[in-house]
Amino acid sequence: MTKSQLISLLNEMNLDEKIGQLVQVSGNFFLEEENVQTGPISNLGMNENMIYKVGSILNTVGAKNVITIQNKYLEKSRLKIPLMFMADIINGYKTVFPIPLAQGCSWNTEVVKRCAQIAMKEASIAGVNVNFYPMVDLVRDARWGRVMESTGGEDTYLNEIYARVLVNAIQGDDISKEGNCAACIKHFAAYGAVESGREYNKVDMSERELRQYYLSSYKAGIEEKAKMVMTSFNIVDGIPATINNWLLRKILRGEYGFDGIVISDYSAIQETIAHGVSKDKKDAALRAINAGVDIDMQTNVYSNFLKELIKEKVLDIVLIDEAVFRVLKLKNELKLFENPYGNANIEKEKRVLLSKENLEEARKLTRETFVLLKNEKHVLPIKENQKIALIGPYADNFAITGEWSMFSERENIVTIKKALEERIGKENVLYAKGSNMLTTREMNYILKAEGKPLLKNGQELKIQKKYLDDAMIVAQRADIIVLAVGEHYKQSGEGNARVSIRLPKLQRKLLNMLKTLHKPIVMVLFNGRPLVLEGIENKVDAVLEVWFPGTEGARAILDVLFGDESPSGKLNMCFPEHEGQCPIYYNQYNTGRPNIKNLRFESRYQDASIYPKYPFGYGLSYAKFEYQDLNLSSTILNRGKRDKITVSVTVKNCSNVDAKETVQLYIQDLFGSVVRPIKELKAFKKVLIKANEDKKIEFEITEEMLKFWNKDLKYVSENGEFKVYVGSNSKDCLGAKFQLI
Ligand code: NOJ
């Protein structure tokens, strides 16, 4: 349709039809029609008339569902405006990839891109038009459950890079084409900074902090032309983000020029009442539409109150028209007026979902997301002739796809035990579960919060003893123990904040028992956040961090454990030494009393270091890399002249193993009109360096890289002295000074 046709369509719509376009509900309202009056629709407080006018559907997909719902809907629709189907395809649809935090650890934009492209290929065929992805929230507090959804982790630059890659991977060159969807940048803004890591908690920070560290990843996604933005649940400077005029009108629409759709997060408009700002639903509706929120997700606030507001003349119809037009425009860009089913295709689903190619590629991509945290005495890779005992609650467990894999089925997931049997033959696999994941009490805590039936206490101790005994028998027969342990997948993700981010109790006990055998132990760690490994890490010889690695995760783990490929992941969030350090991140400020000698009146803790256990950017390899000869083409950078300094470093692979290394460049502004961090990531290169080879790696420093939000909140560079650091992580670097003049 042309623009003028869209405008005519808008003019033909009555007020109810317009408001409907601004409402989103989940598809079960259409699939469970027999319950219409007593079931879900009445729960939502909407009548059937309104349901058949809504503009979009949340998280009900699959080609058959999409086609059925669209047909039912269009039959009753006067103007035949098709529904738009939106879903959370986070780390995969049927083929599940590693969680975003893991993908980010690849420090390889190609890996992140391919994971998203394959996911989109599957999802678009399943009828998804809009993907609620990427989440680009900066995350610095491992207690927050949703750090697992962040690709860029604690770093602003990484978040920006991945935001760009993901928006392009999701949208492709044309969002209506098979394999593409509209992308939704979320959660605007600063959701990752919830105080003390507690879900939905307050966020309060200066405008400088917000702009310097938090906003630029959303902006980057918008610059790449993301079609949608989702608001966040938190407040920003005292006002819930979802009704925050300054944030949505001034920054998002004004400064960033965003003209796509703003959607509220799930019931976030209504929640502004509980926040204590909106007085009631009507008030919330007025505030949200005034702030520029186009679609209300899954409540009746817009559907039941916008009309009244128009009639009472407190709301200008222009605002409704603008919002509706944005919705129609996106439907048009998705070419839904020509073909309301989009790319939903039942036949193709059979061929494409979980296809051999998708699975094979997933396996390859997944390997790059693992981070080797420890490898004493080269215990890894496992040697050909070693007898392995595979032990732990994750050794034969399907729950390795993480919290967001709601469309995947467990029968498609390969467990490590199965993958090991494939590899070395069933008869050679020594396996024991070793322990339950959680105690009944811990498990019931999760079940209760989800309103699910609780487990009965009773047999637990006996069962646990049997698991331990079996594990000891199996371990005694082996040369090396592979211990697959970690958090329960329900311990991270939305609503799963924790104050203790350690390996669950029963699994610690298992490790302690195995330790008495004095055999090498390789810990394979499954988790959705950095964990505190105090008292754990020192008892094992190697730690391979595999996060929640997805459908092909198990095969990829074995590829790496057996040395087919060296681990090459680097942390995008540091691992704290203790929870009390959270939030902890590498680009801190020095303070006026830096921690130098660890004396009393320095900025420090009495009972812990101020540094993490494993720093940002850290990750080992089977190869050994040495950094030498840091060179600058000049120590002077001239401002405003497109000047550049070329920085070079030689990275030596002093081993017999070919491996990839991520060379990282950080900059420190030594003096500024405002305090600057001790180091900021500004560039990185991931390169393959062959065994015993040297590689010269070059970077360019430009004035643009030195800019920051100065004392007057202007984004500028300031003349003066800087330090550049190049190294294999944020801590171990070579350094040199230069000046901007
Ligand atoms: C709530 C989550 O915060 C958001 O990330 C998600 O996209 C929506 N629910 C829809 O499922």
PDB file of C-alpha atoms in Angstrom, residues 93 101 129 174 203 251 369 404 488 554 557 585 600 628 643 652 693 724 738:
ATOM      1  CA  TYR A  93      13.045 -21.138  18.041  1.00  0.00           C
ATOM      2  CA  LEU A 101      25.159 -13.920  27.580  1.00  0.00           C
ATOM      3  CA  ASN A 129       6.438 -11.074  12.240  1.00  0.00           C
ATOM      4  CA  ASP A 174      13.573  -6.486   3.972  1.00  0.00           C
ATOM      5  CA  VAL A 203      16.750   2.486  38.973  1.00  0.00           C
ATOM      6  CA  ILE A 251      15.284  11.247  24.046  1.00  0.00           C
ATOM      7  CA  THR A 369      30.690 -19.405  23.395  1.00  0.00           C
ATOM      8  CA  TRP A 404      13.740 -18.403  27.142  1.00  0.00           C
ATOM      9  CA  HIS A 488      18.923 -24.797  37.929  1.00  0.00           C
ATOM     10  CA  ALA A 554      26.354 -31.261  24.604  1.00  0.00           C
ATOM     11  CA  ILE A 557      31.029 -29.371  24.882  1.00  0.00           C
ATOM     12  CA  TYR A 585      32.566  -4.275  36.617  1.00  0.00           C
ATOM     13  CA  ARG A 600      42.642   1.039  55.877  1.00  0.00           C
ATOM     14  CA  GLN A 628      54.868  -8.221  22.921  1.00  0.00           C
ATOM     15  CA  ASP A 643      44.021  11.954  12.480  1.00  0.00           C
ATOM     16  CA  LYS A 652      52.746 -15.060  19.850  1.00  0.00           C
ATOM     17  CA  GLU A 693      53.099 -18.467  14.929  1.00  0.00           C
ATOM     18  CA  VAL A 724      46.080   2.788  25.649  1.00  0.00           C
ATOM     19  CA  PHE A 738      49.542   9.339  23.921  1.00  0.00           C
TER      20      PHE A 738
END
